[in-house]
Coordinates of C-alpha atoms and ligand atoms in Angstrom, one line a residue:
X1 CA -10.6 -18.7 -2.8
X2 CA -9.2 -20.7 -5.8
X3 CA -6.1 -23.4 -4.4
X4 CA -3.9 -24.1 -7.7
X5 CA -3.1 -27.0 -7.9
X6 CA -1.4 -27.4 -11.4
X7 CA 1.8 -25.2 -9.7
X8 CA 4.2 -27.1 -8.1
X9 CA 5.0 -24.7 -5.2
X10 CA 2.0 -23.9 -2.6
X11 CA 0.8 -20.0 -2.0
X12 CA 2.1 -19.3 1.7
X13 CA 0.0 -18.3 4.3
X14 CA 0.6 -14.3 4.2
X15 CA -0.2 -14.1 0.6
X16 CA -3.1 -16.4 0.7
X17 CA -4.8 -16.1 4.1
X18 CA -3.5 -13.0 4.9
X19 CA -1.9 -14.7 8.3
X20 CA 0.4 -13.0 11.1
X21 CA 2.5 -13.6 14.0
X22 CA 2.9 -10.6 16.1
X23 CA -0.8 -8.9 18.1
X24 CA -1.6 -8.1 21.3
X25 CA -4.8 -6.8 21.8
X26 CA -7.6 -9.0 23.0
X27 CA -9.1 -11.5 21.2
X28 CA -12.5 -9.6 20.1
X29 CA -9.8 -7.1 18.8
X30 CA -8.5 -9.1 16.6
X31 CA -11.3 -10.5 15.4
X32 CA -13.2 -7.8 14.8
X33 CA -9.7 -6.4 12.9
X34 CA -9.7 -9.5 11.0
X35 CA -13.4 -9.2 9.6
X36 CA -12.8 -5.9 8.0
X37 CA -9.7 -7.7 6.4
X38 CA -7.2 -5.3 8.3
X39 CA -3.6 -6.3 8.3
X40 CA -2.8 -6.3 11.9
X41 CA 0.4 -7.7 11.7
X42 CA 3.1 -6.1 14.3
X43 CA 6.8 -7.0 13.8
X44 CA 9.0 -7.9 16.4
X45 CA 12.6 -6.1 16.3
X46 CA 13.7 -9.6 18.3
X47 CA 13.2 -12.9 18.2
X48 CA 14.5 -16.4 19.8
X49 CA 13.9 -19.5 17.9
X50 CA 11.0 -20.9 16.3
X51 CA 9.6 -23.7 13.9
X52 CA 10.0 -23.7 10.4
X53 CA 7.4 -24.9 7.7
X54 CA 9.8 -27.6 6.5
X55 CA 9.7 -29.2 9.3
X56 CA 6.0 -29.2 9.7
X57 CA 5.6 -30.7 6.1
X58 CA 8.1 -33.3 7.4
X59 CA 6.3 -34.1 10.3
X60 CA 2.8 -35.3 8.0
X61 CA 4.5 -36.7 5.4
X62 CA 6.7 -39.0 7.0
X63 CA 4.2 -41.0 8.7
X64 CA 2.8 -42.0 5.7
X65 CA 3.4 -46.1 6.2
X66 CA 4.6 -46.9 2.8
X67 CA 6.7 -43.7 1.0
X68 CA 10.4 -42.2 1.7
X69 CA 11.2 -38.6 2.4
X70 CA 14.2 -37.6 1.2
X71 CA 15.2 -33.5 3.0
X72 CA 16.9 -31.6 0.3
X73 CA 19.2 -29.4 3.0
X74 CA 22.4 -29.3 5.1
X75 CA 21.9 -32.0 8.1
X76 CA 21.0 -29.1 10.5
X77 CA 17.7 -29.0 8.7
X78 CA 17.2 -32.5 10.1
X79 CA 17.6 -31.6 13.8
X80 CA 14.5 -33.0 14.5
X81 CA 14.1 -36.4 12.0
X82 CA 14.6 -38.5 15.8
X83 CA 11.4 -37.3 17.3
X84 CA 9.8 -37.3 14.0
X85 CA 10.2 -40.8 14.7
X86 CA 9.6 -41.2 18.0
X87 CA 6.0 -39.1 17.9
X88 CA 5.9 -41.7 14.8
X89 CA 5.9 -45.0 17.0
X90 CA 4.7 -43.5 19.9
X91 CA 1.6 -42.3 18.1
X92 CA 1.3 -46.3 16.5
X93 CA 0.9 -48.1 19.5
X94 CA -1.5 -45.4 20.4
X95 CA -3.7 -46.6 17.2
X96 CA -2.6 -50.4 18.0
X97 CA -0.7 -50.2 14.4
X98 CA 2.2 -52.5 13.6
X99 CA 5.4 -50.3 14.3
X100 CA 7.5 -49.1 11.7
X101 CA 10.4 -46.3 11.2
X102 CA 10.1 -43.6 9.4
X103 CA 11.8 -43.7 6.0
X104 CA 13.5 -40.1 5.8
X105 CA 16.9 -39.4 4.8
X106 CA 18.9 -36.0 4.2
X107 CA 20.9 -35.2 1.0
X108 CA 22.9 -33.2 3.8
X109 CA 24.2 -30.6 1.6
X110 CA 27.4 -29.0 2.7
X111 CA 29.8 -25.9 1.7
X112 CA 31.0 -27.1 -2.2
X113 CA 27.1 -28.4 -2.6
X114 CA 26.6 -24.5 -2.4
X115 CA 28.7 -23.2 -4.6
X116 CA 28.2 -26.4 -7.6
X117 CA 25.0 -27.2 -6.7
X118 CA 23.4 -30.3 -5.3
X119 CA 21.5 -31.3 -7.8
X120 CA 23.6 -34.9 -8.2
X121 CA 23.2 -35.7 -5.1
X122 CA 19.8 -35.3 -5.0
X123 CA 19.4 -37.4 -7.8
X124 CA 21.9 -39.7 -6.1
X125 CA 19.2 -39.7 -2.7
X126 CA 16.5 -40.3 -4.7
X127 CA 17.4 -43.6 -6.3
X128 CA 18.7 -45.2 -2.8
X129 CA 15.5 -44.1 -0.7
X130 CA 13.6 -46.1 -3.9
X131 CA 16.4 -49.3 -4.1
X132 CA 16.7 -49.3 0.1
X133 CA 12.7 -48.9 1.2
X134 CA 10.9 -50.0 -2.3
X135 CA 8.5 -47.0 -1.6
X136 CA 5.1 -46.4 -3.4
X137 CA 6.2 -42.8 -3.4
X138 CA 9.1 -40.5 -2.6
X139 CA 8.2 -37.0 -1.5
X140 CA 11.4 -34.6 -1.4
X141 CA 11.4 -31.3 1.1
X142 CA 13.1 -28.5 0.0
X143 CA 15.3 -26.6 2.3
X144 CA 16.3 -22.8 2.5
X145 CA 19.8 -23.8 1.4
X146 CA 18.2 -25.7 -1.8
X147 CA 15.7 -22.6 -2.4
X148 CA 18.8 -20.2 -2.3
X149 CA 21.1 -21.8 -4.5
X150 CA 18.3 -22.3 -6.6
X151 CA 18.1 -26.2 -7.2
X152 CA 15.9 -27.5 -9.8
X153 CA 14.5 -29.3 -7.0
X154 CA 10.8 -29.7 -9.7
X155 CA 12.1 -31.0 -12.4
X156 CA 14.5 -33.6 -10.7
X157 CA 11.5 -35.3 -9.1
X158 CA 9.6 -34.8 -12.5
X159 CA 12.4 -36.5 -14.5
X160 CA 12.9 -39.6 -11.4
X161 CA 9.5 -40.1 -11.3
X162 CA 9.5 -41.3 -15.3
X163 CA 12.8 -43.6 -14.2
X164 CA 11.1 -44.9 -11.3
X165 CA 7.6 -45.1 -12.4
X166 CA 6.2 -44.2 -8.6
X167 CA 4.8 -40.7 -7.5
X168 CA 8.2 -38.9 -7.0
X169 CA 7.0 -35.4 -5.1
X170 CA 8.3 -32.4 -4.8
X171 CA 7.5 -30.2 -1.8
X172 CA 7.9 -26.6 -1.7
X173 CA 8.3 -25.9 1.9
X174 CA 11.7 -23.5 1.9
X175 CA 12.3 -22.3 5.2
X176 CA 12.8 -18.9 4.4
X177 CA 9.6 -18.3 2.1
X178 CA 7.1 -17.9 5.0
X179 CA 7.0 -16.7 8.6
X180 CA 4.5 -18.7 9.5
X181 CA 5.5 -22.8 9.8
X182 CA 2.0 -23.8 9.3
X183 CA 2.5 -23.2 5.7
X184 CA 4.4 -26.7 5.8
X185 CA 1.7 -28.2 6.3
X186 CA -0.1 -26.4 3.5
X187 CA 2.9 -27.3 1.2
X188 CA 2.7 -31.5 2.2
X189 CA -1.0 -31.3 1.3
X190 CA -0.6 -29.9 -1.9
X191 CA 1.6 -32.0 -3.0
X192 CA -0.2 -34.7 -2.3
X193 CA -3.4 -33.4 -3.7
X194 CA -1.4 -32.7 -7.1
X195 CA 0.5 -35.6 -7.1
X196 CA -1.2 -38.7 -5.0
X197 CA -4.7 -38.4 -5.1
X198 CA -7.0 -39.4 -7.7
X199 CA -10.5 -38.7 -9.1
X200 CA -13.1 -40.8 -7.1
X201 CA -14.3 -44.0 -9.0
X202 CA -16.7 -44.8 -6.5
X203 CA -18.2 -42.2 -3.5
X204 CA -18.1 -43.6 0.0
X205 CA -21.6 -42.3 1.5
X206 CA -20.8 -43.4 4.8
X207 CA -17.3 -42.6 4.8
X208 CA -15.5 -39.1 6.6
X209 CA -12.3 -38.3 5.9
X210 CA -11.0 -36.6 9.5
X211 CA -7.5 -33.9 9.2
X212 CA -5.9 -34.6 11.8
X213 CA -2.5 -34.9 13.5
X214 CA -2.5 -38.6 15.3
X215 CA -3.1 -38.6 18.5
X216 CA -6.1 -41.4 20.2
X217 CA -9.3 -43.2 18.2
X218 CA -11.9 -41.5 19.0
X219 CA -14.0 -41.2 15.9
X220 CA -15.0 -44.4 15.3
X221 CA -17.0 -45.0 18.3
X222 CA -19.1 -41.7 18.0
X223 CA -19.1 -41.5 13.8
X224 CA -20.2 -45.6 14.4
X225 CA -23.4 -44.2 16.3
X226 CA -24.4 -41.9 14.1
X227 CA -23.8 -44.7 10.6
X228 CA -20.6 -43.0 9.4
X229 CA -16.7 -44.4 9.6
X230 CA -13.8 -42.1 10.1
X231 CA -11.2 -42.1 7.8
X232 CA -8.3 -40.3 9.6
X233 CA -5.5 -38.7 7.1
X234 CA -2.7 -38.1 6.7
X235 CA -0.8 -39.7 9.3
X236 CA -0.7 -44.2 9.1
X237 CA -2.3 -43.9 5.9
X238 CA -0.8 -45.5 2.7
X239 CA -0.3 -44.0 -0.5
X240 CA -3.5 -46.4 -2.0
X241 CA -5.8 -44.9 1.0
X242 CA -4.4 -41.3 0.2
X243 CA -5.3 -42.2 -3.7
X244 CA -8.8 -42.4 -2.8
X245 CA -9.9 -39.5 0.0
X246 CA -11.4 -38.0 -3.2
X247 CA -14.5 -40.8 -2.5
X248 CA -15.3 -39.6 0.8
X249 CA -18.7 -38.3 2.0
X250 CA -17.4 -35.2 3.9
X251 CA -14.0 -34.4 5.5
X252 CA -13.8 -32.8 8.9
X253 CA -10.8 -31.4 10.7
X254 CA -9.7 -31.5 14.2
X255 CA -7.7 -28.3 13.9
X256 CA -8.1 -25.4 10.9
X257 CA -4.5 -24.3 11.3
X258 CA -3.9 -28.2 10.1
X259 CA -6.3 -29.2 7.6
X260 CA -7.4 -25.9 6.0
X261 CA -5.5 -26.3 3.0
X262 CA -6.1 -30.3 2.1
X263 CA -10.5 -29.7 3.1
X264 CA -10.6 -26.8 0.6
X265 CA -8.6 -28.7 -1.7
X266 CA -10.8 -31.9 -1.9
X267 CA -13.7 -30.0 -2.4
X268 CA -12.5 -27.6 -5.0
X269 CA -11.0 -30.4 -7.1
X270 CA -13.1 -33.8 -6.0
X271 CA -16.8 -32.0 -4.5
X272 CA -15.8 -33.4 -1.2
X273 CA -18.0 -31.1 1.2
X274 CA -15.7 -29.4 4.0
X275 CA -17.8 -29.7 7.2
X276 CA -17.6 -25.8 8.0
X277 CA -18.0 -25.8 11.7
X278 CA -15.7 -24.4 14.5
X279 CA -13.3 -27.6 15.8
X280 CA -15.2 -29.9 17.8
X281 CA -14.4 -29.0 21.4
X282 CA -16.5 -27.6 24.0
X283 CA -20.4 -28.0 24.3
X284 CA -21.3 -25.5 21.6
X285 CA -18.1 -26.4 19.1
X286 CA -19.0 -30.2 19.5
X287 CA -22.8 -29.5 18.9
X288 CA -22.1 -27.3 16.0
X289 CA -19.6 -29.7 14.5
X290 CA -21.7 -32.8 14.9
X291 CA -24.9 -30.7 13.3
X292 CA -22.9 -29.0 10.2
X293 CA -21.7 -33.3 9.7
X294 CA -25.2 -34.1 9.9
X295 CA -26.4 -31.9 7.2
X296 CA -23.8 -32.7 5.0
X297 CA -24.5 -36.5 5.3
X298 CA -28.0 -36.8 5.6
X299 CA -28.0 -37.8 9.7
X300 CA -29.7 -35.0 11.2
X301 CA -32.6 -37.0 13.0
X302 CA -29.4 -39.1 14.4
X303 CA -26.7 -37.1 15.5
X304 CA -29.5 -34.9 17.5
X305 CA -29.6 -38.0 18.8
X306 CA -26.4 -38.3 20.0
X307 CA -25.8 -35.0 21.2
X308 CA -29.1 -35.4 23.6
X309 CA -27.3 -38.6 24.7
X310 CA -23.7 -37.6 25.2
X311 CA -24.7 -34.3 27.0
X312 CA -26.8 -36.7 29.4
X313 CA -24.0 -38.7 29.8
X314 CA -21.3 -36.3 30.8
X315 CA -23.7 -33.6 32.9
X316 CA -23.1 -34.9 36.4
X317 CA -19.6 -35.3 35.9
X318 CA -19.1 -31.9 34.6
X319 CA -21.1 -30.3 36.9
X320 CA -18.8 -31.7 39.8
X321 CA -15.9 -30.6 38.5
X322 CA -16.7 -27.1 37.0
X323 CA -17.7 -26.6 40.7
X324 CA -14.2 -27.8 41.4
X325 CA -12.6 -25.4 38.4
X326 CA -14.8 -22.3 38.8
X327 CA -12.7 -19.5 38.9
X328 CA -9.2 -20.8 38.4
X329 CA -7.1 -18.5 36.5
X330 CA -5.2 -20.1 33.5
X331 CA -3.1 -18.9 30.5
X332 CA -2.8 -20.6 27.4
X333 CA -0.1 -20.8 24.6
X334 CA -0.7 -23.2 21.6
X335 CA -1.0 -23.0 18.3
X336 CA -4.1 -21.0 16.3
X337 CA -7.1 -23.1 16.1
X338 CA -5.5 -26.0 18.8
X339 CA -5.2 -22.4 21.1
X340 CA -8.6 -21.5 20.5
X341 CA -10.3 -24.1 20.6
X342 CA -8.8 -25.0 24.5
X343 CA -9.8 -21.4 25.0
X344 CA -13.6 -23.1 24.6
X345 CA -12.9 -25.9 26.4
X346 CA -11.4 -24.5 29.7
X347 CA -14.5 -22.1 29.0
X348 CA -16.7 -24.6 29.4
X349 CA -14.7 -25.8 32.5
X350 CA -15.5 -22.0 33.8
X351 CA -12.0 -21.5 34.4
X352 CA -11.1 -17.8 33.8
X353 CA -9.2 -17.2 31.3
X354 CA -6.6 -14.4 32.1
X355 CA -4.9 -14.5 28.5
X356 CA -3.4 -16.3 25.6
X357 CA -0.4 -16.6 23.4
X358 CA -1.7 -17.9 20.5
X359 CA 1.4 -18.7 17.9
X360 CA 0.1 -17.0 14.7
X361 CA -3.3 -15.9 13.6
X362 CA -5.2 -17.0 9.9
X363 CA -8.0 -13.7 9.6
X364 CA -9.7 -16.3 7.7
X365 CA -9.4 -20.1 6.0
X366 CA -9.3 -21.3 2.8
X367 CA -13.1 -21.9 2.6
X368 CA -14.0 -18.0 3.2
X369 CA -16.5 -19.5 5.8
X370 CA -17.1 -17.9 9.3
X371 CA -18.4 -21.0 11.0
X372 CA -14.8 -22.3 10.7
X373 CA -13.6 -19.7 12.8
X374 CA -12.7 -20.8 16.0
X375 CA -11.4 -17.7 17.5
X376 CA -14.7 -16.0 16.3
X377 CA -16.8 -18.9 17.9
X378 CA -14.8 -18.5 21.3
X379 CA -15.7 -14.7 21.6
X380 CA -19.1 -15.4 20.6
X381 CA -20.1 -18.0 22.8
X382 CA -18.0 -17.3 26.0
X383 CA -17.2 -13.3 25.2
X384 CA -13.6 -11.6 24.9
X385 CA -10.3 -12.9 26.5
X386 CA -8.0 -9.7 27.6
X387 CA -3.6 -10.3 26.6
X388 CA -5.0 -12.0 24.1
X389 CA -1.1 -12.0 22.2
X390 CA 0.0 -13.8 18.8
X391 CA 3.5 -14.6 19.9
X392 CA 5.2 -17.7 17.4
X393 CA 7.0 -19.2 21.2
X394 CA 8.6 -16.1 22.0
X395 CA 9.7 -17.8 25.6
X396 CA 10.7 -14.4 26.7
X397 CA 7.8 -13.3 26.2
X398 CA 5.9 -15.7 27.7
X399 CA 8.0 -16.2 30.7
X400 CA 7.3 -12.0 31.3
X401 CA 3.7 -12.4 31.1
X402 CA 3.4 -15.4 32.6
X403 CA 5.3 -13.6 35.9
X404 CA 2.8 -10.6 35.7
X405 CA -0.8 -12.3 35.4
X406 CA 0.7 -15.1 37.9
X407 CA -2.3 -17.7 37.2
X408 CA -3.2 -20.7 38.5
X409 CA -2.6 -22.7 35.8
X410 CA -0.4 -22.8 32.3
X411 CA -2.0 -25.0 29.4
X412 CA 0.6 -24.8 26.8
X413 CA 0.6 -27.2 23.4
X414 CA 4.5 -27.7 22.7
X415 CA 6.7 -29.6 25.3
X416 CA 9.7 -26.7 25.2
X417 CA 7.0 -24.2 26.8
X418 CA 6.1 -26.4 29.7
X419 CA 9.1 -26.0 31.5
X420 CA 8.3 -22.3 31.5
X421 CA 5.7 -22.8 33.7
X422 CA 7.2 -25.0 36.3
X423 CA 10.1 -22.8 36.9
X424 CA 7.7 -19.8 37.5
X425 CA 6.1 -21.8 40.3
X426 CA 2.8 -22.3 37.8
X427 CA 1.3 -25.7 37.4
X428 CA 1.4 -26.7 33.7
X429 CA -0.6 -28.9 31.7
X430 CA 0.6 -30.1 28.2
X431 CA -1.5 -32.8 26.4
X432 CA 0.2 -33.8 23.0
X433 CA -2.7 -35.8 21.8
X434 CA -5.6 -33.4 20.6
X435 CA -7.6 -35.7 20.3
X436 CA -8.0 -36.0 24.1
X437 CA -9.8 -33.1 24.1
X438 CA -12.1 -33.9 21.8
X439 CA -15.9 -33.4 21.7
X440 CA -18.0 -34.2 25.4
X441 CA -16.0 -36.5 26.8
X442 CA -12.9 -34.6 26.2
X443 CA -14.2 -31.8 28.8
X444 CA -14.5 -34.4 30.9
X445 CA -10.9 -36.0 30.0
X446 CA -9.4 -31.9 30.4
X447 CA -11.4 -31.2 33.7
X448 CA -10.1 -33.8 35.2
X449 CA -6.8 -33.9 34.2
X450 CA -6.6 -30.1 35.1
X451 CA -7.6 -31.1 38.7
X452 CA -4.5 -33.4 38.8
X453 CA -2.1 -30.8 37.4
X454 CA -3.1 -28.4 40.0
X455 CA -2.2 -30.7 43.1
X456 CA 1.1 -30.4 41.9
X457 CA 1.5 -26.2 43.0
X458 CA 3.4 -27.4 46.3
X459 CA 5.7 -29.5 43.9
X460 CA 5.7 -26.9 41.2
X461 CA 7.0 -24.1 44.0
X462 CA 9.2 -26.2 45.5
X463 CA 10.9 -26.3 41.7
X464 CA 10.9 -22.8 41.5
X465 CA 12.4 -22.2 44.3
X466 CA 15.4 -24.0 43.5
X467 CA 15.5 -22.9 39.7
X468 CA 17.1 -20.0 38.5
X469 CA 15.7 -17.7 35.5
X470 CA 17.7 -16.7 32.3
X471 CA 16.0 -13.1 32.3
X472 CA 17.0 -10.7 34.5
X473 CA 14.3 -8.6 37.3
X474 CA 15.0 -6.1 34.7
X475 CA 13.1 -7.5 31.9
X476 CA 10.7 -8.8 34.2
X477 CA 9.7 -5.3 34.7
X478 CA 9.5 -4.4 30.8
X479 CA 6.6 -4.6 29.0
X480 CA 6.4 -7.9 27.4
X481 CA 5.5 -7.0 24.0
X482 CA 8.0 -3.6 24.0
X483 CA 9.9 -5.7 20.9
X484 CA 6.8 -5.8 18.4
X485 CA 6.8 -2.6 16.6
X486 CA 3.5 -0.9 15.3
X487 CA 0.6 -2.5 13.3
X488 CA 1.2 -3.0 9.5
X489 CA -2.2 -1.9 8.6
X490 CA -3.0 -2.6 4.7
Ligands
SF4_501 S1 14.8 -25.1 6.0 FE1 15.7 -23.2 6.6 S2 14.6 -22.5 8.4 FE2 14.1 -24.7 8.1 S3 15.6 -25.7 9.4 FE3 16.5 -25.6 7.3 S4 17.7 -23.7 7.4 FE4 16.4 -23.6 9.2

């Protein structure tokens, strides 16, 4: 698979990957669907709300410490720039960092912008964001409003960035172009990689760049025992760090759906070797991770080491509370890799997984490697999972399912889905930080933390009982998935 990084706008996921967002099936299905490169894709004749990929893109380029973001779009499109912030300084103290705001502004584009254009008032944003915040780069976010009145959205930041003389980016994230919002983060990673990043000058042997969202440290105590240093992008880096991921060792990623796009990237254009491995979490994923890292840097002899040791470490522990677990019936409803990779985790926990809603599906990933997929790794090691859905947070979807399979336990990845649970009588656990899951210790960190969630149920019913659904007994009844129409089989 060839990323081109001399165009301006990024390939979207369904032309490039072949993604979807409406299955059900289970999940050997869908894998086995996806190997033989079928289309399985089912649209759905309704739909609530969902994400869209320009405010993905947002969401890793504004926590870049020292650049603006300017949103090209009415102010609706910047519904969500407050928690942008708060996840931003919530997510600093986490990695003791010195808090700052995000710098992100809206060229809010109104009625006559539509009709004459906004391309003067983008011009206009661009030159405050660089005289109020003295940036070392402006990125600018296109919106559905400036893709459909056709803004010359390129060649504004091309002609600013000569004026300016800093990195002035555009980023091809228009709502509308892609069903699936991870494509935002595809879009902020290429125009980084075509606009920020560098050829090396000197390679790092000893240093790993790591995808990932925020979320806790906890790379540098495990990479420090095996003689590598994390270097965790995108989010609380600068644009000088950014300038130089080309020097790396390796890069690994905490989640495919995120870093698919940037890992293939840097090694297409830099040789930065992807470490092609399923997501470290779970025994198997955090053996196979640690070994594929190994390879790539020369630290076989010590991360065997290490796996011998951590494995020690956590085996009485686990034991006690996958005697606890065994059994317990849980649903889960995150995004694709995130999704399946707590499908290998609660595995390990020997919960029994009774279904998922996963919220879109990638057949494959940018590499064209099979050890990166996760869902394939979960079905492998731990064998199929029935409902196995692809619903983007279709809550009336979930809410129907979740009132059939009635499990023990809801583990969902967004905060809107958690209350879902509650007022069904379910105890639900959402963790925002993924890397709390993360490699031994993380089963440790979920096991437990799953034993608290489910001493809530008397708390959780007592909710319930008092709460009132916005769906009928009627739809209840209905098949969940009687809105997705027939596979699109290519
Ligand atoms: S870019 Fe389009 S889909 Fe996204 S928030 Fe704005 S209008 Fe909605």
């Amino acid at each position: 698979m060839t990323i081109n990084i001399k165009s301006p706008e990024v390939e979207i996921r369904e032309a490039r990957l072949a993604s979807s967002n409406g299955f059900i099936g289970t999940a050997k299905e869908l894998c086995h669907k996806s190997k033989r490169n079928k289309c399985c894709h089912r649209n759905r004749s309704f739909s609530q709300c969902l994400e869209c990929s320009s405010s993905r893109a947002l969401s890793m380029l504004v926590m870049i410490r020292d650049v603006a973001v300017i949103n090209h779009g009415p102010i609706g499109c910047s519904a969500d720039f407050a928690e942008f912030n708060f996840t931003n300084r919530a997510e600093q103290i986490r990695r003791n960092l010195p808090l700052k705001n995000v710098k992100l502004l809206s060229t809010n584009l109104q009625e006559k912008d539509m009709v004459y254009g906004g391309e003067v008032k983008l011009k206009e944003a661009i030159r405050d964001a660089y005289v109020r915040f003295r940036p070392k780069a402006i990125f600018v976010t296109a919106s559905c409003a400036s893709g459909i009145i056709g803004d010359d959205v390129s060649g504004i930041t091309d002609e600013l960035e000569k004026e300016l003389g800093i990195p002035v980016v555009y980023v091809s994230c228009e709502g509308f172009k892609s069903q699936i919002w991870a494509t935002g983060f595809d879009s902020a990673f290429h125009a980084i990689v075509r606009k920020i990043v560098k050829p090396p000058i000197k390679k790092k042997k000893d240093l790993i760049n790591i995808i990932n969202f925020w979320g806790s440290d906890v790379f540098t105590d495990l990479f420090a025992r095996i003689g590598l240093r994390p270097n965790y992008i995108v989010p609380f880096t600068t644009v000088d760090q950014l300038k130089r991921i080309s020097e790396a060792a390796a890069t690994v990623q905490v989640c495919s759906t995120l870093g698919t796009y940037l890992a293939a990237a840097l090694e297409q254009e830099y040789g930065v070797p992807e470490v092609k491995s399923p997501p470290p979490y779970g025994l198997k994923g955090t053996d196979e991770f640690f070994r594929e890292l190994g390879r790539s840097t020369g630290k076989k002899k010590e991360v065997e080491i290490l796996i011998e040791k951590e494995r020690e470490r956590i085996s009485e522990e686990l034991e006690d509370i996958k005697d606890k677990l065994k059994g317990k019936r849980v649903y889960v409803s995150a995004g694709a890799a995130h999704g399946h990779s707590l499908l290998a985790l609660l595995s390990d926990l020997e919960m029994e997984v009774v279904g998922a809603g996963i919220f879109h599906h990638d057949p494959h990933y940018d590499n064209g490697d099979e050890r990166s997929d996760a869902l394939k790794h979960v079905v492998e090691t731990y064998g199929d999972i029935k409902n196995f859905s692809v619903c983007n947070k279709q809550v009336f979807e979930l809410v129907n399912v979740l009132n059939k399979l009635k499990p023990d336990l809801l583990v969902v990845r967004h905060g809107g889905l958690a209350v879902w649970g509650v007022k069904l009588g379910v105890p639900t656990l959402l963790v925002g930080d993924e890397q709390f899951g993360i490699g031994y210790q993380g089963i440790i960190n979920y096991g437990k933390k799953i034993l608290d969630v489910l001493s809530t149920k008397d708390f959780v019913e007592n909710i319930a009982a008092h709460s009132e659904l916005p769906y009928t007994n009627w739809w209840l009844r209905q098949d969940p998935y009687r809105s997705l129409g027939r596979e699109q089989h290519e």
